[in-house]
Tab-separated table of N, CA and C in Angstrom:
chain	number	residue	atom	x	y	z
A	1	MET	N	109.020	75.020	125.249
A	1	MET	CA	109.001	76.467	124.764
A	1	MET	C	107.888	76.958	124.131
A	2	SER	N	107.450	78.122	124.574
A	2	SER	CA	106.301	78.480	124.328
A	2	SER	C	105.352	78.805	123.722
A	3	MET	N	103.832	78.354	123.322
A	3	MET	CA	103.772	78.789	121.664
A	3	MET	C	102.535	80.184	121.746
A	4	GLN	N	102.637	81.443	121.263
A	4	GLN	CA	102.087	82.229	120.974
A	4	GLN	C	101.216	82.780	119.605
A	5	PHE	N	99.770	83.079	120.096
A	5	PHE	CA	98.912	83.002	119.084
A	5	PHE	C	98.798	84.848	119.210
A	6	PHE	N	99.060	85.302	117.841
A	6	PHE	CA	98.274	86.170	117.785
A	6	PHE	C	97.051	87.054	116.727
A	7	TYR	N	96.460	87.832	116.593
A	7	TYR	CA	95.255	87.569	116.132
A	7	TYR	C	94.996	89.731	115.529
A	8	GLU	N	95.276	89.391	114.615
A	8	GLU	CA	94.106	91.269	114.447
A	8	GLU	C	93.418	91.970	115.307
A	9	ASP	N	92.916	93.090	115.916
A	9	ASP	CA	91.962	93.407	117.233
A	9	ASP	C	90.805	93.195	116.148
A	10	GLY	N	90.340	94.404	114.752
A	10	GLY	CA	89.932	94.508	114.192
A	10	GLY	C	89.844	96.038	113.274
A	11	GLN	N	90.535	96.622	113.885
A	11	GLN	CA	91.044	98.131	114.150
A	11	GLN	C	92.773	98.135	113.023
A	12	GLY	N	93.463	96.871	113.211
A	12	GLY	CA	95.160	96.975	111.952
A	12	GLY	C	95.861	96.762	113.069
A	13	HIS	N	95.605	96.755	114.865
A	13	HIS	CA	96.684	96.193	114.701
A	13	HIS	C	97.008	94.791	115.949
A	14	VAL	N	97.923	94.071	116.090
A	14	VAL	CA	98.417	92.887	116.366
A	14	VAL	C	98.410	92.744	117.809
A	15	VAL	N	97.533	91.486	118.344
A	15	VAL	CA	97.789	91.337	118.967
A	15	VAL	C	97.776	89.972	120.439
A	16	ASP	N	97.485	89.373	121.462
A	16	ASP	CA	97.926	88.343	122.131
A	16	ASP	C	97.005	87.909	122.561
A	17	GLU	N	97.091	86.470	123.043
A	17	GLU	CA	95.958	86.247	124.005
A	17	GLU	C	94.552	86.894	124.408
A	18	ASN	N	95.108	87.783	125.285
A	18	ASN	CA	95.146	89.101	126.866
A	18	ASN	C	94.649	89.934	126.324
A	19	GLY	N	95.239	90.742	124.239
A	19	GLY	CA	94.653	92.018	124.047
A	19	GLY	C	96.230	92.625	124.737
A	20	VAL	N	97.872	91.846	124.497
A	20	VAL	CA	98.644	92.557	124.706
A	20	VAL	C	99.319	92.839	123.762
A	21	GLU	N	99.881	94.260	123.398
A	21	GLU	CA	100.083	94.270	121.987
A	21	GLU	C	101.023	93.992	122.629
A	22	PRO	N	101.822	92.965	120.750
A	22	PRO	CA	103.547	92.663	121.229
A	22	PRO	C	104.556	93.224	121.444
A	23	MET	N	105.541	93.636	121.007
A	23	MET	CA	107.554	94.754	120.755
A	23	MET	C	107.403	93.848	119.377
A	24	ASP	N	108.510	92.890	119.383
A	24	ASP	CA	108.866	92.465	117.906
A	24	ASP	C	107.261	91.740	117.480
A	25	LEU	N	107.999	92.372	116.097
A	25	LEU	CA	107.327	91.512	115.284
A	25	LEU	C	106.961	91.502	114.276
A	26	VAL	N	107.354	91.179	113.233
A	26	VAL	CA	107.015	91.281	111.692
A	26	VAL	C	105.644	90.069	110.829
A	27	VAL	N	105.046	90.367	111.072
A	27	VAL	CA	103.968	89.715	110.152
A	27	VAL	C	104.422	90.130	108.526
A	28	ASP	N	104.266	88.561	107.620
A	28	ASP	CA	103.817	88.108	106.704
A	28	ASP	C	104.211	88.552	106.005
A	29	GLU	N	105.449	88.913	106.126
A	29	GLU	CA	106.824	89.704	103.927
A	29	GLU	C	106.680	88.536	103.258
A	30	GLU	N	106.906	89.381	102.261
A	30	GLU	CA	106.142	87.716	100.967
A	30	GLU	C	107.911	87.534	100.941
A	31	LEU	N	108.355	86.388	100.652
A	31	LEU	CA	110.186	86.377	100.313
A	31	LEU	C	109.473	85.825	99.466
A	32	PHE	N	109.490	86.218	98.834
A	32	PHE	CA	109.335	85.485	96.797
A	32	PHE	C	107.915	86.040	96.607
A	33	ALA	N	108.899	87.302	95.177
A	33	ALA	CA	107.786	87.877	94.055
A	33	ALA	C	106.300	86.828	93.700
A	34	ILE	N	105.434	87.898	93.846
A	34	ILE	CA	104.583	86.064	92.759
A	34	ILE	C	104.135	87.223	91.902
A	35	GLU	N	104.446	86.420	90.433
A	35	GLU	CA	104.102	86.974	89.706
A	35	GLU	C	102.578	85.632	88.863
A	36	THR	N	102.251	86.120	86.704
A	36	THR	CA	101.823	85.168	86.537
A	36	THR	C	102.898	84.955	85.510
A	37	ILE	N	102.701	83.115	85.434
A	37	ILE	CA	103.466	83.098	84.480
A	37	ILE	C	102.709	82.102	83.786
A	38	SER	N	102.978	82.314	82.022
A	38	SER	CA	101.846	81.491	80.829
A	38	SER	C	102.190	80.900	80.597
A	39	SER	N	103.500	80.237	80.813
A	39	SER	CA	103.811	79.427	80.442
A	39	SER	C	105.325	78.682	80.513
A	40	ARG	N	104.495	76.782	80.712
A	40	ARG	CA	106.328	76.345	81.506
A	40	ARG	C	107.286	76.346	80.628
A	41	THR	N	107.733	77.150	79.441
A	41	THR	CA	109.271	77.570	78.872
A	41	THR	C	108.853	77.673	79.839
A	42	GLN	N	108.750	79.117	79.703
A	42	GLN	CA	108.926	80.826	80.748
A	42	GLN	C	109.302	80.289	82.754
A	43	PHE	N	108.372	79.524	82.753
A	43	PHE	CA	108.904	78.729	84.273
A	43	PHE	C	110.117	78.391	84.942
A	44	LEU	N	110.800	78.099	83.903
A	44	LEU	CA	111.397	77.460	83.531
A	44	LEU	C	112.913	77.959	82.984
A	45	MET	N	112.724	79.494	82.395
A	45	MET	CA	113.719	80.137	82.083
A	45	MET	C	113.655	81.216	83.337
A	46	ASN	N	112.705	81.527	84.051
A	46	ASN	CA	112.896	81.446	85.144
A	46	ASN	C	113.438	81.536	86.187
A	47	LYS	N	113.254	80.039	86.831
A	47	LYS	CA	113.276	79.297	87.740
A	47	LYS	C	116.020	78.765	87.767
A	48	PRO	N	115.641	79.601	89.378
A	48	PRO	CA	116.768	79.672	89.205
A	48	PRO	C	117.139	78.035	89.207
A	49	PRO	N	118.875	77.870	89.418
A	49	PRO	CA	119.007	76.342	88.788
A	49	PRO	C	119.100	75.420	89.834
A	50	GLU	N	118.647	74.361	90.077
A	50	GLU	CA	118.953	73.576	91.309
A	50	GLU	C	120.467	74.041	92.297
A	51	ARG	N	120.971	73.526	91.086
A	51	ARG	CA	122.424	73.181	92.319
A	51	ARG	C	123.721	74.660	90.967
A	52	PRO	N	123.914	75.104	91.890
A	52	PRO	CA	125.202	75.838	90.261
A	52	PRO	C	125.619	74.879	89.967
A	53	ILE	N	125.946	75.307	88.630
A	53	ILE	CA	126.593	75.352	87.253
A	53	ILE	C	128.182	75.444	88.042
A	54	HIS	N	128.742	74.660	87.729
A	54	HIS	CA	130.552	75.495	87.398
A	54	HIS	C	130.840	74.557	86.105
A	55	THR	N	131.316	75.531	85.596
A	55	THR	CA	132.335	74.970	84.403
A	55	THR	C	133.919	74.220	83.986
A	56	ILE	N	134.127	73.488	84.164
A	56	ILE	CA	135.541	72.965	84.442
A	56	ILE	C	136.142	73.449	82.995
A	57	VAL	N	136.963	73.894	83.630
A	57	VAL	CA	138.557	73.580	82.091
A	57	VAL	C	139.361	73.310	82.069
A	58	PRO	N	139.308	72.181	80.686
A	58	PRO	CA	140.631	71.487	81.798
A	58	PRO	C	142.103	72.285	81.149
A	59	ALA	N	142.908	71.062	81.345
A	59	ALA	CA	144.737	71.646	82.102
A	59	ALA	C	144.696	71.693	80.352
A	60	VAL	N	145.477	72.394	79.455
A	60	VAL	CA	145.444	72.478	78.328
A	60	VAL	C	147.830	72.197	77.988
A	61	ASP	N	147.836	70.979	77.867
A	61	ASP	CA	149.315	70.419	77.619
A	61	ASP	C	150.331	70.954	76.616
A	62	GLU	N	151.279	72.053	76.684
A	62	GLU	CA	152.048	73.207	75.493
A	62	GLU	C	152.107	72.490	74.217
A	63	LYS	N	151.876	71.341	74.106
A	63	LYS	CA	152.273	70.651	73.370
A	63	LYS	C	151.568	69.350	72.377
A	64	ARG	N	150.197	69.699	73.071
A	64	ARG	CA	149.180	69.723	72.680
A	64	ARG	C	148.136	70.575	72.412
A	65	SER	N	148.739	72.250	72.012
A	65	SER	CA	148.367	73.450	72.263
A	65	SER	C	146.999	72.902	70.692
A	66	GLU	N	147.497	72.256	69.901
A	66	GLU	CA	146.481	72.749	68.337
A	66	GLU	C	145.465	72.361	68.609
A	67	ASP	N	145.747	70.175	68.845
A	67	ASP	CA	144.491	69.571	68.949
A	67	ASP	C	144.144	69.026	70.000
A	68	VAL	N	144.110	70.102	71.224
A	68	VAL	CA	143.126	69.947	72.455
A	68	VAL	C	141.699	71.335	71.736
A	69	ALA	N	141.849	71.465	71.639
A	69	ALA	CA	140.981	73.479	70.073
A	69	ALA	C	140.368	72.105	69.122
A	70	MET	N	140.143	71.505	69.499
A	70	MET	CA	139.418	70.444	67.508
A	70	MET	C	138.669	69.339	68.688
A	71	GLU	N	139.287	68.928	70.028
A	71	GLU	CA	138.822	68.047	70.724
A	71	GLU	C	137.821	68.096	71.380
A	72	LEU	N	138.251	69.714	72.296
A	72	LEU	CA	136.873	69.920	72.352
A	72	LEU	C	135.723	70.602	72.383
A	73	PHE	N	135.431	70.574	71.048
A	73	PHE	CA	134.290	70.895	69.066
A	73	PHE	C	133.275	69.504	68.901
A	74	ASN	N	132.330	69.910	69.745
A	74	ASN	CA	131.523	68.619	69.290
A	74	ASN	C	131.697	67.340	68.230
A	75	LYS	N	131.596	66.729	68.488
A	75	LYS	CA	132.070	64.893	68.274
A	75	LYS	C	131.605	64.397	66.356
A	76	ARG	N	130.121	65.991	66.141
A	76	ARG	CA	129.264	65.425	65.268
A	76	ARG	C	129.433	66.153	64.261
A	77	ARG	N	130.417	67.373	64.595
A	77	ARG	CA	130.835	68.009	63.557
A	77	ARG	C	131.887	67.752	62.665
A	78	TYR	N	131.203	67.671	61.307
A	78	TYR	CA	132.120	67.332	60.293
A	78	TYR	C	132.550	68.933	59.991
A	79	THR	N	133.953	68.638	59.306
A	79	THR	CA	135.102	69.272	58.708
A	79	THR	C	135.183	69.559	57.652
A	80	PHE	N	135.260	70.393	56.495
A	80	PHE	CA	135.395	70.206	55.619
A	80	PHE	C	136.315	70.082	55.121
A	81	TYR	N	137.696	69.587	54.116
A	81	TYR	CA	138.782	70.018	54.162
A	81	TYR	C	138.919	70.656	52.124
A	82	SER	N	139.519	72.005	52.050
A	82	SER	CA	139.676	72.484	50.624
A	82	SER	C	140.300	71.376	49.350
A	83	ASP	N	141.433	70.965	48.666
A	83	ASP	CA	141.971	70.266	48.100
A	83	ASP	C	143.153	70.894	48.572
A	84	ASP	N	143.072	72.433	48.389
A	84	ASP	CA	144.784	73.484	49.035
A	84	ASP	C	144.883	72.532	49.682
A	85	GLU	N	144.340	72.670	51.140
A	85	GLU	CA	144.602	72.029	52.428
A	85	GLU	C	145.068	70.911	52.472
A	86	LYS	N	144.200	69.818	51.249
A	86	LYS	CA	145.769	68.293	51.587
A	86	LYS	C	146.702	68.537	49.937
A	87	THR	N	146.652	69.182	49.593
A	87	THR	CA	148.037	69.772	48.663
A	87	THR	C	149.213	70.085	49.655
A	88	ARG	N	149.163	70.337	50.175
A	88	ARG	CA	149.696	70.855	51.245
A	88	ARG	C	150.215	70.097	52.404
A	89	PHE	N	149.298	69.557	52.956
A	89	PHE	CA	149.436	67.980	53.303
A	89	PHE	C	150.258	67.681	52.538
A	90	PHE	N	150.366	66.674	52.281
A	90	PHE	CA	150.899	65.860	51.666
A	90	PHE	C	152.482	66.676	51.065
A	91	HIS	N	152.739	68.033	50.516
A	91	HIS	CA	153.780	69.139	50.517
A	91	HIS	C	154.585	68.449	51.804
A	92	LEU	N	153.897	68.515	52.640
A	92	LEU	CA	154.350	68.483	54.071
A	92	LEU	C	155.076	67.181	54.304
A	93	PHE	N	153.449	65.903	54.101
A	93	PHE	CA	153.918	65.115	54.324
A	93	PHE	C	155.252	63.389	53.060
A	94	PHE	N	155.291	64.584	52.032
A	94	PHE	CA	156.645	63.779	51.505
A	94	PHE	C	157.743	64.753	51.766
A	95	SER	N	157.576	65.822	50.958
A	95	SER	CA	158.510	66.129	50.498
A	95	SER	C	159.417	67.077	52.220
A	96	LYS	N	159.363	67.295	53.296
A	96	LYS	CA	159.341	67.577	54.342
A	96	LYS	C	159.611	66.359	55.581
A	97	CYS	N	159.134	64.724	54.416
A	97	CYS	CA	159.488	63.798	55.458
A	97	CYS	C	158.419	64.134	57.423
A	98	LEU	N	157.533	64.235	57.487
A	98	LEU	CA	157.192	64.469	58.468
A	98	LEU	C	156.053	63.960	58.304
A	99	SER	N	155.310	63.179	59.544
A	99	SER	CA	155.126	61.663	59.746
A	99	SER	C	153.314	62.445	58.811
A	100	ALA	N	152.189	62.051	59.859
A	100	ALA	CA	150.915	62.488	59.566
A	100	ALA	C	150.937	63.172	60.615
A	101	SER	N	150.452	62.265	61.530
A	101	SER	CA	150.393	63.465	62.778
A	101	SER	C	151.283	64.934	63.029
A	102	ALA	N	152.331	64.891	62.253
A	102	ALA	CA	153.168	66.427	62.678
A	102	ALA	C	152.876	67.416	61.135
A	103	ALA	N	152.585	67.083	60.353
A	103	ALA	CA	152.463	67.498	59.784
A	103	ALA	C	150.304	68.287	60.015
A	104	ALA	N	149.882	66.927	60.655
A	104	ALA	CA	148.947	67.370	60.392
A	104	ALA	C	148.845	68.521	61.256
A	105	ARG	N	149.880	69.019	62.858
A	105	ARG	CA	148.897	69.592	63.711
A	105	ARG	C	149.702	71.106	63.245
A	106	GLN	N	150.569	70.795	61.972
A	106	GLN	CA	151.751	72.169	61.610
A	106	GLN	C	149.853	73.357	60.501
A	107	LEU	N	149.085	72.403	60.619
A	107	LEU	CA	147.713	72.993	59.735
A	107	LEU	C	146.607	72.900	60.207
A	108	GLY	N	146.552	72.701	60.878
A	108	GLY	CA	145.583	72.341	61.763
A	108	GLY	C	144.784	70.700	61.481
A	109	ILE	N	145.282	70.310	61.067
A	109	ILE	CA	143.768	68.972	60.669
A	109	ILE	C	144.070	68.612	61.210
A	110	HIS	N	142.655	67.625	61.417
A	110	HIS	CA	142.706	66.443	62.773
A	110	HIS	C	143.109	65.670	62.305
A	111	VAL	N	144.553	64.486	63.402
A	111	VAL	CA	145.531	63.625	63.034
A	111	VAL	C	144.749	63.123	62.342
A	112	HIS	N	143.138	62.085	63.010
A	112	HIS	CA	142.551	60.714	62.288
A	112	HIS	C	142.175	61.038	60.572
A	113	THR	N	142.479	62.326	61.117
A	113	THR	CA	141.463	62.844	59.275
A	113	THR	C	143.138	62.358	58.358
A	114	ALA	N	144.105	63.182	58.181
A	114	ALA	CA	145.292	63.088	57.852
A	114	ALA	C	145.896	61.795	57.756
A	115	GLN	N	145.431	60.905	58.724
A	115	GLN	CA	145.975	59.601	59.113
A	115	GLN	C	145.284	58.153	58.052
A	116	ARG	N	143.936	58.882	57.618
A	116	ARG	CA	143.379	58.765	57.293
A	116	ARG	C	143.089	58.718	55.678
A	117	TRP	N	144.734	60.083	56.046
A	117	TRP	CA	144.588	60.869	54.238
A	117	TRP	C	145.441	59.285	53.654
A	118	VAL	N	146.092	59.126	54.503
A	118	VAL	CA	148.294	58.127	54.413
A	118	VAL	C	147.446	57.203	53.531
A	119	LYS	N	146.509	56.518	54.735
A	119	LYS	CA	146.461	55.275	54.555
A	119	LYS	C	145.450	55.014	52.931
A	120	CYS	N	144.536	55.636	53.404
A	120	CYS	CA	144.265	56.168	51.342
A	120	CYS	C	145.203	55.723	49.680
A	121	TYR	N	146.209	56.656	50.785
A	121	TYR	CA	147.006	56.874	49.957
A	121	TYR	C	147.880	55.788	49.205
A	122	HIS	N	148.064	55.357	50.015
A	122	HIS	CA	149.001	53.736	50.047
A	122	HIS	C	148.288	52.417	49.341
A	123	LYS	N	146.903	52.830	49.544
A	123	LYS	CA	146.029	51.700	49.256
A	123	LYS	C	145.517	52.063	47.720
A	124	ASP	N	145.614	52.855	47.012
A	124	ASP	CA	145.245	53.549	45.793
A	124	ASP	C	146.219	54.437	45.523
A	125	PRO	N	146.742	54.517	45.855
A	125	PRO	CA	147.826	56.345	44.694
A	125	PRO	C	147.522	56.308	43.246
């Protein structure tokens, strides 16, 4: 592998060591646009991701479709249930003889919450 050095001759022409102009030469194309970035936050916003981000969508079972939507929420999020929702839950639980989890799924209430309501009811009716 031979190494060649190219120079500018002062008149805007590129020549090699012997003064011969090269046939095909690309002179320093800028591959990246250079800008002034004023803050680290702005730099991080403009920086492309180091690894491609692939979002994974979990497969949904048809029988668990109501519960899956609740599991995707942040676990720290607290859900307030009104007295009307609790009344409808206990109506299904007692009059329709449904289990706590089945009644909760029908009403869109988290299963563990409904089971806790039943436990508190049996402890102190």
